[in-house]
PDB file of C-alpha atoms and ligand atoms in Angstrom:
ATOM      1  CA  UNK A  21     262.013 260.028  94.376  1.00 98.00           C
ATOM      2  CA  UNK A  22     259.836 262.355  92.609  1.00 98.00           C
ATOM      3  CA  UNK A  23     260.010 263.266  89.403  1.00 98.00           C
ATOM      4  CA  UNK A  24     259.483 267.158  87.845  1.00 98.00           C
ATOM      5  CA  UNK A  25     259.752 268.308  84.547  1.00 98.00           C
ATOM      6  CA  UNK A  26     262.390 271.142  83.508  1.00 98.00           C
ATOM      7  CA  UNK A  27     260.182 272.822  80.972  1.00 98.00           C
ATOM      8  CA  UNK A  28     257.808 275.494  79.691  1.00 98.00           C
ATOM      9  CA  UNK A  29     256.097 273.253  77.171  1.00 98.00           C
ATOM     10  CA  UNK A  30     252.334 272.389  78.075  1.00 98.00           C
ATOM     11  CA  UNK A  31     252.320 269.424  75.678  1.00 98.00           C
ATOM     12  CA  UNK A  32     255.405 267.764  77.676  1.00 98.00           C
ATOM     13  CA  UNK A  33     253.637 268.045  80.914  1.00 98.00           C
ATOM     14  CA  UNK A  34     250.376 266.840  79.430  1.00 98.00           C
ATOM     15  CA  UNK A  35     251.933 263.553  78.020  1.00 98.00           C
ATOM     16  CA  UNK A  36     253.996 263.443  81.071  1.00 98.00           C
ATOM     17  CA  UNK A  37     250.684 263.757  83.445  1.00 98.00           C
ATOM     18  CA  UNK A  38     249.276 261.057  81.363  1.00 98.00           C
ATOM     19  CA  UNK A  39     251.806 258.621  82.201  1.00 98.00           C
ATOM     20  CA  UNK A  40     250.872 259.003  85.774  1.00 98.00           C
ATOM     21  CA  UNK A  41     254.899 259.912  86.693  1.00 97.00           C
ATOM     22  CA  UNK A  42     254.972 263.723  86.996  1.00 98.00           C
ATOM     23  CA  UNK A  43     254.740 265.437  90.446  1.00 98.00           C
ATOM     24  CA  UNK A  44     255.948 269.004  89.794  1.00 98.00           C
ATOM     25  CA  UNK A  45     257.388 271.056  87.161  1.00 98.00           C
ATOM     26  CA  UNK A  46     260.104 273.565  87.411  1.00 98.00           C
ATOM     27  CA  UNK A  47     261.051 276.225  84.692  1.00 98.00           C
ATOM     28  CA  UNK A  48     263.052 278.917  84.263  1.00 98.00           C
ATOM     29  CA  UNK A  49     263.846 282.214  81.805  1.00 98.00           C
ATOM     30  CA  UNK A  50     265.438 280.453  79.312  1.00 98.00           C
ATOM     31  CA  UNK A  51     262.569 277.571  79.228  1.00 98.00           C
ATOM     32  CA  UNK A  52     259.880 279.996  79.146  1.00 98.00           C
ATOM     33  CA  UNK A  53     261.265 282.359  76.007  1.00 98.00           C
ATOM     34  CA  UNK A  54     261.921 278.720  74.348  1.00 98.00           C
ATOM     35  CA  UNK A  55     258.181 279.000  74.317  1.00 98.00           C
ATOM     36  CA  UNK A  56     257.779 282.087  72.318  1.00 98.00           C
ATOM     37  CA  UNK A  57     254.567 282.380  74.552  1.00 98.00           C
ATOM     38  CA  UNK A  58     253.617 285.005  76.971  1.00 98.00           C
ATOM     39  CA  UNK A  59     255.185 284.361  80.143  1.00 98.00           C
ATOM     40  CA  UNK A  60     251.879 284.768  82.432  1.00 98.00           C
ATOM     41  CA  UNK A  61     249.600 282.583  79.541  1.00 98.00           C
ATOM     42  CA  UNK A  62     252.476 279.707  80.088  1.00 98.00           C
ATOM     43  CA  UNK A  63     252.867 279.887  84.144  1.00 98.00           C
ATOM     44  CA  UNK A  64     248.873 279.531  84.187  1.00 98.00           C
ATOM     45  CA  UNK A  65     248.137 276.795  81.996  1.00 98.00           C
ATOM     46  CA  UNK A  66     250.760 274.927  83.787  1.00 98.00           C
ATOM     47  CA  UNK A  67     249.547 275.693  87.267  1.00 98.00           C
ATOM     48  CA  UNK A  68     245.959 274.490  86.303  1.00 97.00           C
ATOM     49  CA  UNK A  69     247.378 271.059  84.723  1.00 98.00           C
ATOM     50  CA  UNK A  70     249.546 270.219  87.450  1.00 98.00           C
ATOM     51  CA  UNK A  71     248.921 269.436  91.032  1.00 97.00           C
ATOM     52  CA  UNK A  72     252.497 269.842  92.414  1.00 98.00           C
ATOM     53  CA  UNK A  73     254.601 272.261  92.941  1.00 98.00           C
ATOM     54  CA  UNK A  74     255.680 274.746  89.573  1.00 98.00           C
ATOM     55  CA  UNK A  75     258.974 276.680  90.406  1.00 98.00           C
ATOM     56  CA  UNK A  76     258.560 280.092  88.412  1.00 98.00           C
ATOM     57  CA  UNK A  77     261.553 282.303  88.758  1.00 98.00           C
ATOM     58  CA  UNK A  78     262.094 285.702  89.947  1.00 98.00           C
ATOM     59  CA  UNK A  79     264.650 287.907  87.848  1.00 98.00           C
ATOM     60  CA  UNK A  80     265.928 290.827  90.456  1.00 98.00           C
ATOM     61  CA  UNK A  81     269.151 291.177  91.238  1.00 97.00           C
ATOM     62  CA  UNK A  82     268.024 292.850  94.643  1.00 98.00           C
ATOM     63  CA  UNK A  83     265.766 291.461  97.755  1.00 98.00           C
ATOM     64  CA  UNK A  84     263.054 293.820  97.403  1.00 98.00           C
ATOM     65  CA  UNK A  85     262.773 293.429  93.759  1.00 98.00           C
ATOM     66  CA  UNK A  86     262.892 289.203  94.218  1.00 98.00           C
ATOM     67  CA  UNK A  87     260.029 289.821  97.279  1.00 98.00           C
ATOM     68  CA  UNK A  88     257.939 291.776  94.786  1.00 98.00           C
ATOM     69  CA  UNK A  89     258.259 289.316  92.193  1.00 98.00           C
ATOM     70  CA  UNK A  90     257.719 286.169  94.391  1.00 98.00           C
ATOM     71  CA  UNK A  91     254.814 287.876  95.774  1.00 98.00           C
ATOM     72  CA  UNK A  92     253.090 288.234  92.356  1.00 98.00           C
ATOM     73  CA  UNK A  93     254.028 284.794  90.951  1.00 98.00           C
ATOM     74  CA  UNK A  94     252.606 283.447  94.288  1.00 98.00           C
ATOM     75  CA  UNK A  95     249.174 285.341  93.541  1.00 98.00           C
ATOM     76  CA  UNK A  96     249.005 283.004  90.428  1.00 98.00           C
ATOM     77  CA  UNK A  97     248.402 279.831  92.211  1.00 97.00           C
ATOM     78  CA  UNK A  98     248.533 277.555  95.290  1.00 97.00           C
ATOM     79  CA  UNK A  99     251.127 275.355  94.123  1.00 98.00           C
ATOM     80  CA  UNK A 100     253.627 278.305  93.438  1.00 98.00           C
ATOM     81  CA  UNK A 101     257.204 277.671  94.551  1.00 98.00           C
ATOM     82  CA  UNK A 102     259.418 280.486  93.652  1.00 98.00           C
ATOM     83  CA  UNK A 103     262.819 279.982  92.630  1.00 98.00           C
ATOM     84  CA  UNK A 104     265.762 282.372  94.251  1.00 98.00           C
ATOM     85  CA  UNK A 105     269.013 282.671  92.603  1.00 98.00           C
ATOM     86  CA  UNK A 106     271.898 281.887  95.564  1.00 98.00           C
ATOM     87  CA  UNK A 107     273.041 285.055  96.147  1.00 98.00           C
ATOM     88  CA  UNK A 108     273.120 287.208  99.554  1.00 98.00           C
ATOM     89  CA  UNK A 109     270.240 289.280  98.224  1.00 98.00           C
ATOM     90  CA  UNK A 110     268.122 286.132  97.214  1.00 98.00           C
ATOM     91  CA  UNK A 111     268.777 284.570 100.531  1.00 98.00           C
ATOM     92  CA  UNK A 112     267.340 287.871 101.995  1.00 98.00           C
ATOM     93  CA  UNK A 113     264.226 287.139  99.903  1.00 98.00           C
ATOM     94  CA  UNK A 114     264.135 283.571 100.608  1.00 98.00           C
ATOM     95  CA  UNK A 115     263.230 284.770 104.779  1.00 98.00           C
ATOM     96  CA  UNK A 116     261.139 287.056 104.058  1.00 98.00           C
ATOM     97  CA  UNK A 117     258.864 284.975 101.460  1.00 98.00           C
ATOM     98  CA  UNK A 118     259.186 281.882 103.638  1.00 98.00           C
ATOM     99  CA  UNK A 119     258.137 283.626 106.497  1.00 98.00           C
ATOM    100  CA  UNK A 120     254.821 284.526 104.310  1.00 98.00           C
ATOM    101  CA  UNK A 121     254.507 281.023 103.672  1.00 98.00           C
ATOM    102  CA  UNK A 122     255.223 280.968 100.364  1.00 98.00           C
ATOM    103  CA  UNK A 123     258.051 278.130  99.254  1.00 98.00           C
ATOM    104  CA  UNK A 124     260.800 278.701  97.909  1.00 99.00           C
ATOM    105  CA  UNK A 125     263.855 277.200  95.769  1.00 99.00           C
ATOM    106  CA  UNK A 126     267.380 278.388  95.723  1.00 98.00           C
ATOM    107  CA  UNK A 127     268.519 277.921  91.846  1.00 98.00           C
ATOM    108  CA  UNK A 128     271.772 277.805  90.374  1.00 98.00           C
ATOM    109  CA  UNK A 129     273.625 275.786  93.396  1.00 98.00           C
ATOM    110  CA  UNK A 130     277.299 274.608  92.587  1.00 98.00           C
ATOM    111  CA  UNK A 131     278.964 273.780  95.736  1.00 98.00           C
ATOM    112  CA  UNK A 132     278.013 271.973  99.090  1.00 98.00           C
ATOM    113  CA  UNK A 133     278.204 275.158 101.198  1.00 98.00           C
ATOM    114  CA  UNK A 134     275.945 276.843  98.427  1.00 98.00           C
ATOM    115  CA  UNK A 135     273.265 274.401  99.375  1.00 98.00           C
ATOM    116  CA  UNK A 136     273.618 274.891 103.071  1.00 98.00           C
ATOM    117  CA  UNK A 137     273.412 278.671 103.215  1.00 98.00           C
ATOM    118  CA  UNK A 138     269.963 278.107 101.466  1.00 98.00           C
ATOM    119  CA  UNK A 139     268.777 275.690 103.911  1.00 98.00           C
ATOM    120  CA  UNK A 140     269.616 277.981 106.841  1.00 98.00           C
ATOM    121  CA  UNK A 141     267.719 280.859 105.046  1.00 98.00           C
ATOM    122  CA  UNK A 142     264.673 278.208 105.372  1.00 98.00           C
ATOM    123  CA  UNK A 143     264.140 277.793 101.945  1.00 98.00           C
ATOM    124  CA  UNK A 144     261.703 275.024 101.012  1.00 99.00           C
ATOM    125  CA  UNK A 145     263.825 273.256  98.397  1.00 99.00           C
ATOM    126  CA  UNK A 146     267.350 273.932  96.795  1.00 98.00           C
ATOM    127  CA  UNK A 147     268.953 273.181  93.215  1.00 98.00           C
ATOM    128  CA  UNK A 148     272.170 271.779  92.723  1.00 98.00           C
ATOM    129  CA  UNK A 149     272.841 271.969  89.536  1.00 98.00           C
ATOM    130  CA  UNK A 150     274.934 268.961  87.846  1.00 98.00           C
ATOM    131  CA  UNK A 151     274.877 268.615  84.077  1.00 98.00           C
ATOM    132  CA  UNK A 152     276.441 271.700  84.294  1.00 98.00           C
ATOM    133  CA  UNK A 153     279.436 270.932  86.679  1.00 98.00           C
ATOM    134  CA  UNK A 154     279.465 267.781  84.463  1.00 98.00           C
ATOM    135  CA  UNK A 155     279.788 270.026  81.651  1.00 97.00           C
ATOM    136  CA  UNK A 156     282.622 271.624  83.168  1.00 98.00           C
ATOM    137  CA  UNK A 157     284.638 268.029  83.976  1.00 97.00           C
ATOM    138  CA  UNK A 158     283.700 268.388  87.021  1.00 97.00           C
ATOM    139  CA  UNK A 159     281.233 265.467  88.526  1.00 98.00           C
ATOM    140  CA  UNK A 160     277.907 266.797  89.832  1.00 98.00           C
ATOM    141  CA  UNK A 161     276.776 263.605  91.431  1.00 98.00           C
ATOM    142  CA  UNK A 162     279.480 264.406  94.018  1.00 98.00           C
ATOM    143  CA  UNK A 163     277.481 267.327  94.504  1.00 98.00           C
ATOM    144  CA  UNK A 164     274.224 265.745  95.172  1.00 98.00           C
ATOM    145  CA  UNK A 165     275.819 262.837  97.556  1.00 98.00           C
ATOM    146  CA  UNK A 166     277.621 265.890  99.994  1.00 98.00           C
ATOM    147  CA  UNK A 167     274.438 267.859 100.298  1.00 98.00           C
ATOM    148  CA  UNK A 168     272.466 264.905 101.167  1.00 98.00           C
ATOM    149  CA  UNK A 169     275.050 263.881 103.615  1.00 98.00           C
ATOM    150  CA  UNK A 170     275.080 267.685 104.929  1.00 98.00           C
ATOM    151  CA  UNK A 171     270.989 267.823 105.412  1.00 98.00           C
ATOM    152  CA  UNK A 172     271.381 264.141 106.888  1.00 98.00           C
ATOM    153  CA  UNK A 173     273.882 265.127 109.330  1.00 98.00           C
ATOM    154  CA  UNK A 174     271.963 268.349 110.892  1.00 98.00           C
ATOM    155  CA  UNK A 175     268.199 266.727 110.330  1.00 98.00           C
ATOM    156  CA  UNK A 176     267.824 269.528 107.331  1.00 98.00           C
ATOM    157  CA  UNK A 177     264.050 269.300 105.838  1.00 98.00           C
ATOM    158  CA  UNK A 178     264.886 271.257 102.546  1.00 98.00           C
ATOM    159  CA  UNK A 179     264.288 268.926 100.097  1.00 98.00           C
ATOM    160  CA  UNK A 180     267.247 268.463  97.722  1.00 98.00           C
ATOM    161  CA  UNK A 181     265.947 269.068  94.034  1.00 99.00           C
ATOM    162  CA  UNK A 182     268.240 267.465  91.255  1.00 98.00           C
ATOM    163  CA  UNK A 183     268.973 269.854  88.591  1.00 98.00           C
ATOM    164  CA  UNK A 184     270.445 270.479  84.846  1.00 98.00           C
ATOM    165  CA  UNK A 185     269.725 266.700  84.363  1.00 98.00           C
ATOM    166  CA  UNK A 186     271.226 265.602  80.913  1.00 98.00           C
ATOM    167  CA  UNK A 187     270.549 261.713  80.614  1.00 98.00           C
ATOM    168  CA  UNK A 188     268.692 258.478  82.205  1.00 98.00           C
ATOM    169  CA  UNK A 189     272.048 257.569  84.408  1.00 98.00           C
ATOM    170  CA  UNK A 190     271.532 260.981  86.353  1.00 98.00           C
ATOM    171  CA  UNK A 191     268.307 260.222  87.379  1.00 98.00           C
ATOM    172  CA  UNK A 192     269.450 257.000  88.585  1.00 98.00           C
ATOM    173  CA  UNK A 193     271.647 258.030  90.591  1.00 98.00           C
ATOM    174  CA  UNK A 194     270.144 260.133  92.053  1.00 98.00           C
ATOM    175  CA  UNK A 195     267.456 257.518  92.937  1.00 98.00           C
ATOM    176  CA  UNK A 196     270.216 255.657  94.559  1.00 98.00           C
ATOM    177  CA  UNK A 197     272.017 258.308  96.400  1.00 98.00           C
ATOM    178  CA  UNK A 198     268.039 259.376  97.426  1.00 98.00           C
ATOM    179  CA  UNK A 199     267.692 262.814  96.626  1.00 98.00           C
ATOM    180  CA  UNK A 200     264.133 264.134  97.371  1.00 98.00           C
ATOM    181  CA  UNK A 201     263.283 265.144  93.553  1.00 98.00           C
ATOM    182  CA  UNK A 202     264.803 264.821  89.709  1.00 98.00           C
ATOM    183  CA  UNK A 203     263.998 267.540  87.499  1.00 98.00           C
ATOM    184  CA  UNK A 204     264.521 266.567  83.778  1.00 98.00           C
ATOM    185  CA  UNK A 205     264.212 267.820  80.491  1.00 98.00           C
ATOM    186  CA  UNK A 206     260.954 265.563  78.745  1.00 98.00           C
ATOM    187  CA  UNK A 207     263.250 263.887  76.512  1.00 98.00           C
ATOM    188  CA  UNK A 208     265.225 262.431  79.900  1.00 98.00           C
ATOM    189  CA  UNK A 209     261.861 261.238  81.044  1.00 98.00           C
ATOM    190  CA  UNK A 210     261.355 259.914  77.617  1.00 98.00           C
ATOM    191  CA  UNK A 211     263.883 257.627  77.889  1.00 98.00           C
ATOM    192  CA  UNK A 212     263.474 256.252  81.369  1.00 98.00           C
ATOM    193  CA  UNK A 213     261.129 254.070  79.282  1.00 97.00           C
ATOM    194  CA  UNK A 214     263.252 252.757  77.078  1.00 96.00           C
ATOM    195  CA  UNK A 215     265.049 249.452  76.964  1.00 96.00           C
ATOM    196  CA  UNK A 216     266.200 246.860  73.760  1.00 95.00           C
ATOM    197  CA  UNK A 217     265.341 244.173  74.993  1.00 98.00           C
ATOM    198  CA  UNK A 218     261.391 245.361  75.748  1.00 97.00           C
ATOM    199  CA  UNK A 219     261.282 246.452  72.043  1.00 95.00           C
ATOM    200  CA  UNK A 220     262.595 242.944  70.776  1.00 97.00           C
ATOM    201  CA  UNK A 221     260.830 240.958  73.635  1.00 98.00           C
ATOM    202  CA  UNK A 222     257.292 242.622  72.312  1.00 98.00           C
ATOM    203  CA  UNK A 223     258.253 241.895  68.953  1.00 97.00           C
ATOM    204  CA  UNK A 224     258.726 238.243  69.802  1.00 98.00           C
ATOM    205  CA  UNK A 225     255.595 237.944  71.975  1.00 98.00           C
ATOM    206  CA  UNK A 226     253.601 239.807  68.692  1.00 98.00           C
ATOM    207  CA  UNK A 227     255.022 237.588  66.234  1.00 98.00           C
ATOM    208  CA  UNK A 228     254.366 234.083  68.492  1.00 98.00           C
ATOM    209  CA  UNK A 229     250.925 235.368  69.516  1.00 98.00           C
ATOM    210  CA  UNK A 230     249.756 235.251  65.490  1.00 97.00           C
ATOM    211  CA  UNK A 231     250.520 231.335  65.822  1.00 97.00           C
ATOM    212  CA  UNK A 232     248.354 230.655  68.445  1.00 98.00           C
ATOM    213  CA  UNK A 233     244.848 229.475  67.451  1.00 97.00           C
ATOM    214  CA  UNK A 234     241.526 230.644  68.691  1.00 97.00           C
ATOM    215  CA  UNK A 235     242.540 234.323  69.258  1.00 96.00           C
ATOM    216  CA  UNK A 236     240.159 236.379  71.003  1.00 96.00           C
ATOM    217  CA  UNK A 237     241.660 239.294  69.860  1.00 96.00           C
TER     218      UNK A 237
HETATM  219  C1  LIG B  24     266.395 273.748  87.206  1.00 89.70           C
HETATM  220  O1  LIG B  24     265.546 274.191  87.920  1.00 89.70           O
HETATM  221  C2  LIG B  24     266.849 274.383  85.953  1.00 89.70           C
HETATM  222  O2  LIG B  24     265.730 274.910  85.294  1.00 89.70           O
HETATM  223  C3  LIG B  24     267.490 273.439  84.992  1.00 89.70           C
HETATM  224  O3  LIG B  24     267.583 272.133  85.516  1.00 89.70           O
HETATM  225  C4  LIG B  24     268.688 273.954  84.290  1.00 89.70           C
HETATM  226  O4  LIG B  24     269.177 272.964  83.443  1.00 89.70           O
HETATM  227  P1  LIG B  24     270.225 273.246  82.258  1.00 89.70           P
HETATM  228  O5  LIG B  24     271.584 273.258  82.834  1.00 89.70           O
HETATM  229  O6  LIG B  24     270.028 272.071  81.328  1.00 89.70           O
HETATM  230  O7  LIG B  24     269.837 274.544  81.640  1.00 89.70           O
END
């Protein structure tokens, strides 16, 4: 599974690229004015760090506006992927940019038939988005397992991106149910690292080490 980061902040993907575990970013409106940068600044610094896709979103209501947009956002780089809101209009854009061979991704997907509209439009990648029908007490994973059942069943190559991501367990799952990508917020990613018993087990191993003679370092 590949892993993205939901975000607008350079530094994240910068510490994230230095791991050696981020393949694409995705961001959105509210990411980018959590920036208090300018929007263009942001989109390029990002698109020259990272070698995978960036999803930068469109904010038309309307086809021809989304088209425009997606047109100029594409201009900015090679690894543009812009992201369509699921609505009739957006799915209007979705053929028309796809058909210009520039990828798209269908944000703000709640429901299995959602996911499958977007598909049929041709887009590149789709977002269901499960923190918040987890927010909702509603259970996103469900989500995730019907539209990869769906795309299984019919041979579907849009690639199923895992979205609103609020803790390690959804990226696990995830893994396991074998969605394409997990987008998180850096902090999720963050904590993928983290276990008790590596913390205590390095403290042990530190503490024996200094009783061992002849160190050589
Ligand atoms: C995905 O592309 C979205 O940017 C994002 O995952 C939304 O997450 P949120 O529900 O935490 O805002």
């Amino acid at each position: 599974m590949e892993f993205f980061l939901d975000t607008g902040m350079v530094d994240e993907i910068r510490q994230a690229l230095d791991w050696g575990i981020l393949d694409g970013v995705t961001t959105n409106p509210s990411l980018i004015a959590k920036t208090g940068r300018p929007f263009l600044e942001v989109a390029k610094e990002i698109l020259e760090l990272v070698d995978g896709p960036v999803s930068l979103e469109t904010v038309s209501r309307d086809a021809e506006g989304m088209i425009r947009e997606g047109r100029m956002l594409a201009e900015l780089g090679d690894n543009v992927v812009v992201k369509i809101p699921m609505i009739p209009e957006g799915m209007k854009a979705v053929q028309v940019l796809e058909s210009e061979g520039i990828p798209t991704n269908v944000t703000l997907v709640f429901s299995p038939s959602q996911a499958l509209i977007a598909a049929k439009a041709g887009a590149s990648y789709v977002s269901p988005f499960i923190g918040r029908i987890d927010d909702v007490s509603s259970d996103g994973m469900k989500l995730i397992r019907e539209v990869k059942q769906i795309f299984e069943n019919y041979q579907i190559e849009t690639q199923i991106i895992v979205a609103s991501v609020r803790h390690p367990m959804h990226v696990v799952e995830a893994a396991l149910i074998g969605a394409d990508i997990c987008t998180m917020p850096f902090e999720v990613m963050k904590k993928l690292f983290q276990h008790p018993l590596t913390e205590k087990g390095i403290e042990l191993f530190l503490k024996d080490w200094e009783r061992v003679p002849g160190r050589p370092f």
